[in-house]
Short mmCIF file of C-alpha atoms and ligand atoms in Angstrom, two decimals:
data_model
loop_
_atom_site.label_atom_id
_atom_site.label_comp_id
_atom_site.label_asym_id
_atom_site.label_seq_id
_atom_site.Cartn_x
_atom_site.Cartn_y
_atom_site.Cartn_z
CA MET A 106 8.36 11.32 -11.48
CA ILE A 107 4.72 10.42 -10.85
CA ILE A 108 4.09 9.28 -7.26
CA LYS A 109 2.58 5.81 -7.19
CA GLN A 110 2.01 5.24 -3.46
CA CYS A 111 0.20 7.37 -0.89
CA ARG A 112 2.74 9.55 0.90
CA LEU A 113 1.14 8.67 4.25
CA CYS A 114 -0.40 5.18 4.18
CA LYS A 115 1.48 3.71 1.16
CA SER A 116 -1.73 2.56 -0.55
CA ASP A 117 -1.58 2.46 -4.35
CA SER A 118 -5.26 3.25 -4.74
CA LEU A 119 -4.77 6.83 -5.96
CA LYS A 120 -6.68 9.24 -8.17
CA LYS A 121 -5.58 12.56 -9.69
CA VAL A 122 -8.23 15.09 -8.61
CA ILE A 123 -6.79 18.55 -9.38
CA ASP A 124 -4.73 19.56 -12.43
CA LEU A 125 -3.30 23.09 -12.82
CA GLY A 126 -0.99 22.39 -15.79
CA ASP A 127 2.82 22.67 -15.85
CA HIS A 128 4.45 25.20 -13.48
CA PRO A 129 7.97 26.11 -12.34
CA PRO A 130 8.57 25.91 -8.54
CA ALA A 131 6.56 28.89 -7.26
CA ASP A 132 8.99 30.03 -4.58
CA THR A 133 11.97 30.40 -6.92
CA PHE A 134 12.18 34.15 -7.51
CA ILE A 135 14.71 34.79 -10.25
CA PRO A 136 17.71 37.10 -9.92
CA GLN A 137 18.28 39.46 -12.89
CA LYS A 138 21.35 37.59 -14.12
CA TYR A 139 19.39 34.30 -14.54
CA LYS A 140 16.34 35.91 -16.09
CA ASP A 141 16.96 34.49 -19.57
CA ILE A 142 17.42 30.89 -18.40
CA ASP A 143 14.20 28.93 -18.71
CA LEU A 144 13.13 27.38 -15.42
CA PRO A 145 11.99 23.77 -15.75
CA ARG A 146 8.24 23.30 -15.44
CA TYR A 147 6.66 20.28 -13.78
CA PRO A 148 3.06 19.04 -13.72
CA LEU A 149 1.24 20.74 -10.85
CA SER A 150 -1.53 18.35 -9.91
CA LEU A 151 -2.92 16.77 -6.77
CA THR A 152 -3.68 13.13 -6.07
CA LYS A 153 -6.13 11.78 -3.49
CA CYS A 154 -5.62 8.47 -1.71
CA SER A 155 -8.79 6.37 -1.69
CA ALA A 156 -7.62 4.51 1.43
CA CYS A 157 -6.80 7.31 3.92
CA GLY A 158 -8.15 10.37 2.09
CA HIS A 159 -4.78 12.16 2.03
CA VAL A 160 -4.16 14.67 -0.78
CA PHE A 161 -0.66 15.42 -2.11
CA THR A 162 1.22 16.58 -5.22
CA SER A 163 1.11 13.91 -7.92
CA PHE A 164 4.57 14.64 -9.27
CA TYR A 165 7.81 14.45 -7.27
CA VAL A 166 10.07 17.50 -7.54
CA SER A 167 13.28 17.21 -5.50
CA PRO A 168 13.92 19.55 -2.53
CA GLU A 169 17.02 20.85 -4.33
CA GLU A 170 14.86 21.89 -7.28
CA ARG A 171 12.19 23.35 -4.97
CA TYR A 172 14.46 25.39 -2.70
CA GLN A 173 18.05 25.55 -3.74
CA ARG A 174 18.22 26.61 -7.38
CA TYR A 175 18.75 30.23 -6.32
CA GLU A 176 18.87 31.91 -2.90
CA TYR A 177 15.65 31.21 -1.00
CA SER A 178 13.39 34.28 -0.84
CA TYR A 179 10.81 33.64 1.88
CA ASP A 180 11.25 35.74 5.01
CA SER A 181 8.65 35.03 7.71
CA SER A 182 9.05 38.45 9.31
CA ASN A 183 8.12 40.51 6.27
CA SER A 184 4.69 41.70 7.29
CA ILE A 185 2.87 42.95 10.34
CA VAL A 186 0.28 40.23 9.67
CA SER A 187 2.82 37.44 10.10
CA GLU A 188 4.41 39.17 13.12
CA ASN A 189 0.98 39.23 14.83
CA HIS A 190 0.31 35.67 13.80
CA PHE A 191 3.50 34.35 15.43
CA LYS A 192 2.80 36.33 18.60
CA ASP A 193 -0.63 34.66 18.81
CA PHE A 194 0.95 31.26 18.10
CA ALA A 195 3.42 31.66 20.99
CA GLU A 196 0.74 32.88 23.41
CA ASP A 197 -1.48 29.91 22.51
CA VAL A 198 1.37 27.48 23.25
CA LEU A 199 2.12 29.17 26.60
CA ASP A 200 -1.59 29.09 27.53
CA THR A 201 -1.72 25.34 26.87
CA LYS A 202 1.12 24.16 29.09
CA ASP A 203 3.32 25.43 31.91
CA PHE A 204 7.01 25.80 31.14
CA SER A 205 10.00 26.68 33.29
CA PRO A 206 12.39 29.53 32.39
CA ASP A 207 14.98 27.04 31.14
CA SER A 208 12.58 24.90 29.06
CA LEU A 209 14.01 24.16 25.62
CA PHE A 210 11.96 25.29 22.60
CA VAL A 211 13.01 23.95 19.19
CA ASP A 212 11.52 25.30 15.96
CA ILE A 213 11.73 23.09 12.86
CA GLY A 214 12.16 25.20 9.74
CA SER A 215 12.58 28.30 11.88
CA ASN A 216 13.23 30.70 8.98
CA VAL A 217 14.61 34.02 10.33
CA GLY A 218 13.49 33.13 13.87
CA THR A 219 10.25 35.14 14.00
CA LEU A 220 8.33 32.55 16.06
CA LEU A 221 11.19 31.90 18.53
CA THR A 222 11.59 35.65 19.06
CA LYS A 223 8.05 35.67 20.49
CA PHE A 224 9.11 33.12 23.15
CA LYS A 225 12.21 35.16 23.99
CA ASP A 226 9.97 38.19 24.38
CA LYS A 227 8.19 36.24 27.16
CA GLY A 228 11.47 35.55 28.97
CA LEU A 229 11.98 32.03 27.58
CA ASN A 230 15.51 32.28 26.27
CA ASN A 231 16.42 28.64 25.70
CA VAL A 232 15.40 28.57 22.04
CA LEU A 233 16.92 26.79 19.07
CA GLY A 234 16.06 27.09 15.39
CA ILE A 235 16.73 24.43 12.75
CA GLU A 236 16.74 26.01 9.29
CA PRO A 237 17.95 24.40 6.03
CA SER A 238 18.47 27.58 4.04
CA GLU A 239 21.97 29.04 4.54
CA ASN A 240 21.19 32.70 3.84
CA ILE A 241 18.06 32.60 6.02
CA SER A 242 19.78 30.88 8.98
CA LYS A 243 22.56 33.50 8.87
CA LEU A 244 19.91 36.20 9.14
CA ALA A 245 18.37 34.39 12.14
CA ASN A 246 21.69 34.13 13.98
CA SER A 247 22.39 37.81 13.33
CA ASN A 248 18.94 38.53 14.83
CA GLY A 249 20.11 36.78 18.03
CA ILE A 250 18.21 33.51 17.51
CA ARG A 251 20.53 30.50 17.90
CA THR A 252 20.00 28.60 14.65
CA LEU A 253 21.57 25.47 13.18
CA ASN A 254 21.77 25.37 9.38
CA TYR A 255 20.52 21.82 8.71
CA PHE A 256 17.55 19.96 7.31
CA PHE A 257 15.48 18.30 10.06
CA ASP A 258 16.48 14.80 8.99
CA LYS A 259 18.64 11.95 10.31
CA THR A 260 21.89 13.85 9.63
CA LEU A 261 20.86 16.16 12.49
CA GLN A 262 21.72 13.37 14.96
CA ASN A 263 25.39 14.04 14.20
CA ASN A 264 25.06 17.73 14.90
CA LEU A 265 22.67 18.05 17.82
CA ASP A 266 22.69 16.41 21.28
CA PHE A 267 19.48 14.36 21.38
CA ASN A 268 20.03 13.65 25.12
CA ASN A 269 19.17 17.27 25.81
CA LYS A 270 15.41 16.83 25.39
CA ALA A 271 13.11 19.57 24.12
CA ASP A 272 10.09 20.58 26.21
CA CYS A 273 8.35 22.00 23.17
CA ILE A 274 8.90 21.38 19.46
CA LEU A 275 7.32 23.88 17.11
CA SER A 276 6.81 24.00 13.40
CA ALA A 277 4.89 26.50 11.29
CA ASN A 278 4.04 25.76 7.68
CA VAL A 279 6.85 23.22 7.34
CA PHE A 280 5.35 19.70 7.58
CA ASN A 281 3.32 20.41 4.44
CA HIS A 282 6.67 20.97 2.65
CA THR A 283 8.27 17.77 3.98
CA ASP A 284 8.68 14.74 1.71
CA ASP A 285 9.38 12.14 4.39
CA LEU A 286 7.09 12.91 7.33
CA GLY A 287 7.82 9.54 8.95
CA GLU A 288 11.48 10.48 9.35
CA VAL A 289 10.50 13.82 10.91
CA PHE A 290 8.04 12.25 13.39
CA GLU A 291 10.63 9.66 14.44
CA LEU A 292 13.16 12.42 15.14
CA VAL A 293 10.56 14.46 17.03
CA LEU A 294 9.75 11.41 19.19
CA ASP A 295 13.45 11.08 19.97
CA LEU A 296 14.10 14.77 20.70
CA LEU A 297 10.91 15.56 22.65
CA SER A 298 10.78 14.93 26.42
CA ASP A 299 8.10 12.44 27.57
CA GLU A 300 5.90 15.25 28.91
CA GLY A 301 6.80 17.59 26.04
CA ILE A 302 4.47 19.00 23.44
CA LEU A 303 4.67 19.20 19.66
CA VAL A 304 2.76 22.14 18.17
CA PHE A 305 2.57 22.65 14.43
CA GLU A 306 0.58 24.54 11.85
CA VAL A 307 -0.24 23.41 8.34
CA PRO A 308 -2.67 24.76 5.73
CA TYR A 309 -6.07 23.02 5.95
CA LEU A 310 -7.37 21.13 2.91
CA LEU A 311 -11.00 21.82 3.83
CA ASP A 312 -10.39 25.61 3.70
CA LEU A 313 -8.52 25.29 0.40
CA ILE A 314 -11.38 23.41 -1.24
CA LYS A 315 -14.15 25.55 0.28
CA GLN A 316 -12.51 28.84 -0.78
CA ARG A 317 -11.34 27.54 -4.19
CA ALA A 318 -7.86 28.67 -3.04
CA PHE A 319 -6.11 26.87 -5.90
CA ASP A 320 -3.24 29.37 -5.70
CA THR A 321 -2.11 27.85 -2.39
CA ILE A 322 -1.18 24.77 -4.42
CA TYR A 323 2.47 24.70 -5.51
CA HIS A 324 5.27 22.18 -5.74
CA GLU A 325 6.77 23.31 -2.44
CA HIS A 326 3.51 22.28 -0.75
CA VAL A 327 3.76 18.53 -0.96
CA HIS A 328 0.92 17.67 1.47
CA TYR A 329 -2.64 19.05 1.77
CA PHE A 330 -3.83 17.89 5.19
CA SER A 331 -7.25 16.88 6.40
CA VAL A 332 -7.73 16.09 10.10
CA LYS A 333 -8.76 12.56 9.12
CA ALA A 334 -5.39 11.85 7.43
CA LEU A 335 -3.38 13.73 10.07
CA LYS A 336 -4.92 11.79 12.94
CA GLU A 337 -4.05 8.53 11.22
CA ILE A 338 -0.37 9.39 10.63
CA LEU A 339 0.11 10.95 14.09
CA ASN A 340 -1.47 7.97 15.88
CA SER A 341 0.75 5.61 13.91
CA TYR A 342 3.82 7.48 15.26
CA ASP A 343 2.65 7.31 18.90
CA PHE A 344 1.24 10.85 19.06
CA GLU A 345 -2.20 11.96 20.12
CA ILE A 346 -3.81 15.26 19.22
CA VAL A 347 -4.54 16.98 22.56
CA LYS A 348 -5.85 20.27 21.15
CA LEU A 349 -6.85 21.36 17.66
CA LYS A 350 -7.80 24.71 16.14
CA ASN A 351 -8.78 26.05 12.74
CA ILE A 352 -7.12 29.47 12.27
CA ASP A 353 -7.28 32.06 9.46
CA TYR A 354 -3.58 32.15 8.65
CA MET A 355 -2.39 31.17 5.13
CA CYS A 356 -6.01 31.13 3.82
CA GLY A 357 -7.00 28.72 6.59
CA SER A 358 -4.73 26.47 8.66
CA LEU A 359 -4.80 23.87 11.39
CA ARG A 360 -2.91 24.44 14.65
CA VAL A 361 -2.26 20.97 16.05
CA PHE A 362 -1.05 20.26 19.60
CA CYS A 363 0.27 16.72 20.18
CA GLN A 364 1.75 14.70 23.00
CA LYS A 365 3.20 11.23 23.20
CA LYS A 366 0.58 8.56 23.87
CA SER A 367 2.82 7.30 26.68
CA SER A 368 2.16 10.44 28.71
CA SER A 369 -1.48 9.22 29.17
CA ILE A 370 -3.16 12.11 27.43
CA TYR A 371 -6.49 11.41 25.76
CA GLU A 372 -7.19 12.57 22.23
CA ALA A 373 -9.10 15.86 22.17
CA LEU A 374 -12.86 15.59 21.61
CA GLU A 375 -12.76 18.21 18.83
CA VAL A 376 -10.79 15.82 16.59
CA GLU A 377 -13.93 13.78 15.83
CA THR A 378 -15.95 16.97 15.26
CA PHE A 379 -13.43 18.12 12.63
CA ILE A 380 -13.59 14.74 10.89
CA GLU A 381 -17.41 14.77 10.92
CA ASN A 382 -17.29 18.22 9.28
CA GLU A 383 -14.93 16.95 6.61
CA ASN A 384 -17.20 14.01 5.86
CA SER A 385 -20.34 16.12 5.76
CA PHE A 386 -18.63 18.49 3.29
CA SER A 387 -17.77 15.41 1.13
CA LEU A 388 -14.07 16.30 1.34
CA PHE A 389 -13.07 12.79 0.30
CA ASP A 390 -15.50 12.45 -2.63
CA ASP A 391 -14.28 12.77 -6.23
CA GLU A 392 -17.28 14.94 -7.22
CA THR A 393 -16.09 17.67 -4.82
CA TYR A 394 -12.89 18.01 -6.84
CA LEU A 395 -14.72 18.02 -10.20
CA SER A 396 -16.75 21.01 -9.09
CA PHE A 397 -13.58 22.67 -7.70
CA MET A 398 -11.90 22.34 -11.13
CA LYS A 399 -14.98 23.71 -12.91
CA ASP A 400 -15.08 26.77 -10.63
CA ILE A 401 -11.40 27.65 -10.92
CA LYS A 402 -11.50 27.39 -14.74
CA ASN A 403 -14.39 29.87 -14.67
CA MET A 404 -12.39 32.15 -12.33
CA LYS A 405 -9.52 32.13 -14.85
CA ILE A 406 -11.86 33.16 -17.68
CA LYS A 407 -13.46 35.94 -15.61
CA LEU A 408 -10.12 37.36 -14.35
CA ASN A 409 -8.69 37.41 -17.88
CA SER A 410 -11.78 39.09 -19.26
CA ASP A 411 -11.63 41.77 -16.50
CA ILE A 412 -7.93 42.36 -17.17
CA ASP A 413 -8.32 42.48 -20.96
CA SER A 414 -11.09 45.03 -20.72
CA ILE A 415 -8.98 47.25 -18.39
CA LEU A 416 -6.01 47.09 -20.76
CA LYS A 417 -8.21 47.80 -23.80
CA LYS A 418 -9.35 51.01 -22.13
CA GLY A 419 -5.70 52.08 -21.65
CA GLY A 420 -5.38 50.97 -18.03
CA LYS A 421 -2.14 49.77 -16.43
CA ILE A 422 -2.19 46.88 -13.97
CA ILE A 423 0.43 45.88 -11.42
CA GLY A 424 0.43 43.05 -8.88
CA VAL A 425 0.81 43.92 -5.19
CA GLY A 426 2.61 41.44 -2.89
CA ALA A 427 4.97 39.01 -4.63
CA ALA A 428 3.60 36.12 -2.58
CA THR A 429 4.41 32.56 -3.57
CA LYS A 430 0.73 31.84 -4.16
CA GLY A 431 0.67 34.75 -6.63
CA ASN A 432 2.93 32.74 -8.89
CA THR A 433 0.49 29.84 -9.11
CA LEU A 434 -2.27 32.33 -9.89
CA LEU A 435 -0.26 34.19 -12.57
CA ASN A 436 0.95 30.99 -14.25
CA PHE A 437 -2.42 29.21 -14.10
CA CYS A 438 -4.19 32.27 -15.54
CA ASP A 439 -1.50 32.83 -18.24
CA LEU A 440 -0.78 36.34 -16.93
CA ASP A 441 2.73 37.62 -17.67
CA HIS A 442 4.70 40.86 -18.08
CA ASN A 443 2.62 41.75 -21.17
CA LYS A 444 -0.48 42.17 -18.99
CA ILE A 445 0.93 42.87 -15.52
CA SER A 446 3.56 45.63 -15.74
CA TYR A 447 5.36 44.77 -12.50
CA LEU A 448 4.87 43.34 -9.02
CA THR A 449 5.66 45.09 -5.76
CA ASP A 450 6.87 43.77 -2.42
CA THR A 451 8.69 45.04 0.66
CA SER A 452 11.05 42.06 1.09
CA LYS A 453 14.69 42.79 0.26
CA LEU A 454 14.93 39.13 -0.78
CA LYS A 455 12.44 39.68 -3.64
CA VAL A 456 12.81 43.28 -4.90
CA GLY A 457 14.95 43.36 -8.07
CA LYS A 458 14.11 39.76 -8.97
CA TYR A 459 11.54 38.30 -11.40
CA SER A 460 8.53 36.07 -10.81
CA PRO A 461 9.10 32.46 -11.96
CA GLY A 462 7.36 31.56 -15.23
CA SER A 463 5.54 34.86 -15.77
CA LEU A 464 8.85 36.83 -15.61
CA ILE A 465 7.33 39.97 -14.16
CA PRO A 466 9.88 42.35 -12.54
CA ILE A 467 9.51 43.01 -8.80
CA LYS A 468 9.85 46.56 -7.49
CA HIS A 469 9.55 48.00 -3.99
CA ASP A 470 6.09 49.07 -2.75
CA ASP A 471 7.35 52.67 -2.71
CA GLU A 472 7.99 52.63 -6.47
CA ILE A 473 4.36 52.45 -7.66
CA ASP A 474 4.13 55.09 -10.43
CA ASN A 475 1.31 57.46 -11.31
CA SER A 476 0.39 55.77 -14.59
CA VAL A 477 -0.83 52.66 -12.73
CA THR A 478 -4.65 52.42 -12.67
CA HIS A 479 -5.27 48.99 -11.08
CA LEU A 480 -3.68 46.99 -8.28
CA LEU A 481 -4.09 43.21 -8.48
CA ILE A 482 -3.81 41.95 -4.87
CA LEU A 483 -1.95 38.64 -5.15
CA PRO A 484 -2.06 37.63 -1.44
CA TRP A 485 -5.86 38.03 -1.44
CA ASN A 486 -6.04 36.59 2.08
CA LEU A 487 -4.37 39.86 3.21
CA SER A 488 -6.59 42.07 1.05
CA ASP A 489 -8.20 43.95 3.97
CA TYR A 490 -4.78 44.93 5.26
CA LEU A 491 -3.35 45.80 1.81
CA VAL A 492 -6.40 47.74 0.59
CA ASN A 493 -6.30 49.77 3.80
CA LYS A 494 -2.56 50.40 3.46
CA LEU A 495 -2.75 51.44 -0.22
CA SER A 496 -6.11 53.19 -0.46
CA PHE A 497 -4.45 56.64 -0.27
CA MET A 498 -3.16 56.07 -3.84
CA LYS A 499 -6.71 56.24 -5.25
CA LYS A 500 -6.16 53.23 -7.55
CA LYS A 501 -8.73 50.54 -8.28
CA PHE A 502 -8.27 47.10 -6.72
CA LEU A 503 -8.62 43.67 -8.30
CA ILE A 504 -8.94 40.91 -5.71
CA PRO A 505 -8.69 37.43 -7.27
CA GLN A 506 -10.99 35.64 -4.86
CA MET A 507 -13.88 33.37 -5.77
CA GLU A 508 -16.66 35.73 -4.68
CA ASN A 509 -15.24 38.47 -6.98
CA LEU A 510 -14.71 36.19 -9.97
CA LYS A 511 -17.99 34.36 -10.38
ZN1 LIG B 225 -3.26 7.01 2.02
#
């Protein structure tokens, strides 16, 4: 279903600005027994709203299709990079506001509880995760993080006491996945104490466009936030941005601190600076997206020509890190098991499965064999870490990043 109204401001003045072709949901890693069943593919394209500047997926794919076809495979604790990131996130929150030992911290889309663990490590034990995936929330509870297995939607009001107000509501890389943000902000307003703080992280549209990070586009990522659009939606739900940061995580993200307008906090000065930067980069102009499309088509041609020449010389290429974004890259560049022998990962939730669309088998990092000549680093944002970790193997690296593919 094509979306006909802006997901934030409801305007119908929309324009398709990015088109990556038809893709299956990128986060659906396929168990062996379902390997021969074709996954449905949906148009993967982005629309820009002329009224508020918001960018979002043009085609609606239901949450069931995005997350629940098979067991969900994303585990937020699966790398030292994400562990360090969540530690920094927690410290930043605790530097911003004073809390008491019994303050309640609620994490929306808490995954296995990695972020909440960092608060417990600081002696703040009153933590609660809300996680829609059954297998992931079980893992969280077994890790000692109290977690309710629900979507953060109105049904939660039947299962959680909203009179017990939260002092801090957290969310990392979740609001960009959320179809109905209005419903979420209404619930946050209800659950958060008047002096409480909402802190969330979402990937930043400006970083995506600047870096040509087209592989961070997938159906699970419904929204692509600019500060201009975020400010508008937050203000309309009675929130003000009290602190704002641009961080490196997920190829460039925003960390947004908000409080209720009623608690007399003034909007942070940096908000206008971010919006000025977006305007001076022409983030809301159609021409910016035309040149983005031209560049990524050239990247596809260059990557394929590099890979074909390696294979012609008898090389063997594997992909390292079965990251979700790798699936957009593989499918957009028409790379499958005929060119990439296998992928490797350390997550138990991915090893033994197949990548969606490209159907490349996933092995454990320890199983890289001697005949491999080249490692294609799929999570290129972690390339420093991965190259360092794997350099002892004396293989050549392919890093699919704009500066390497011009
Ligand atoms: Zn709009």
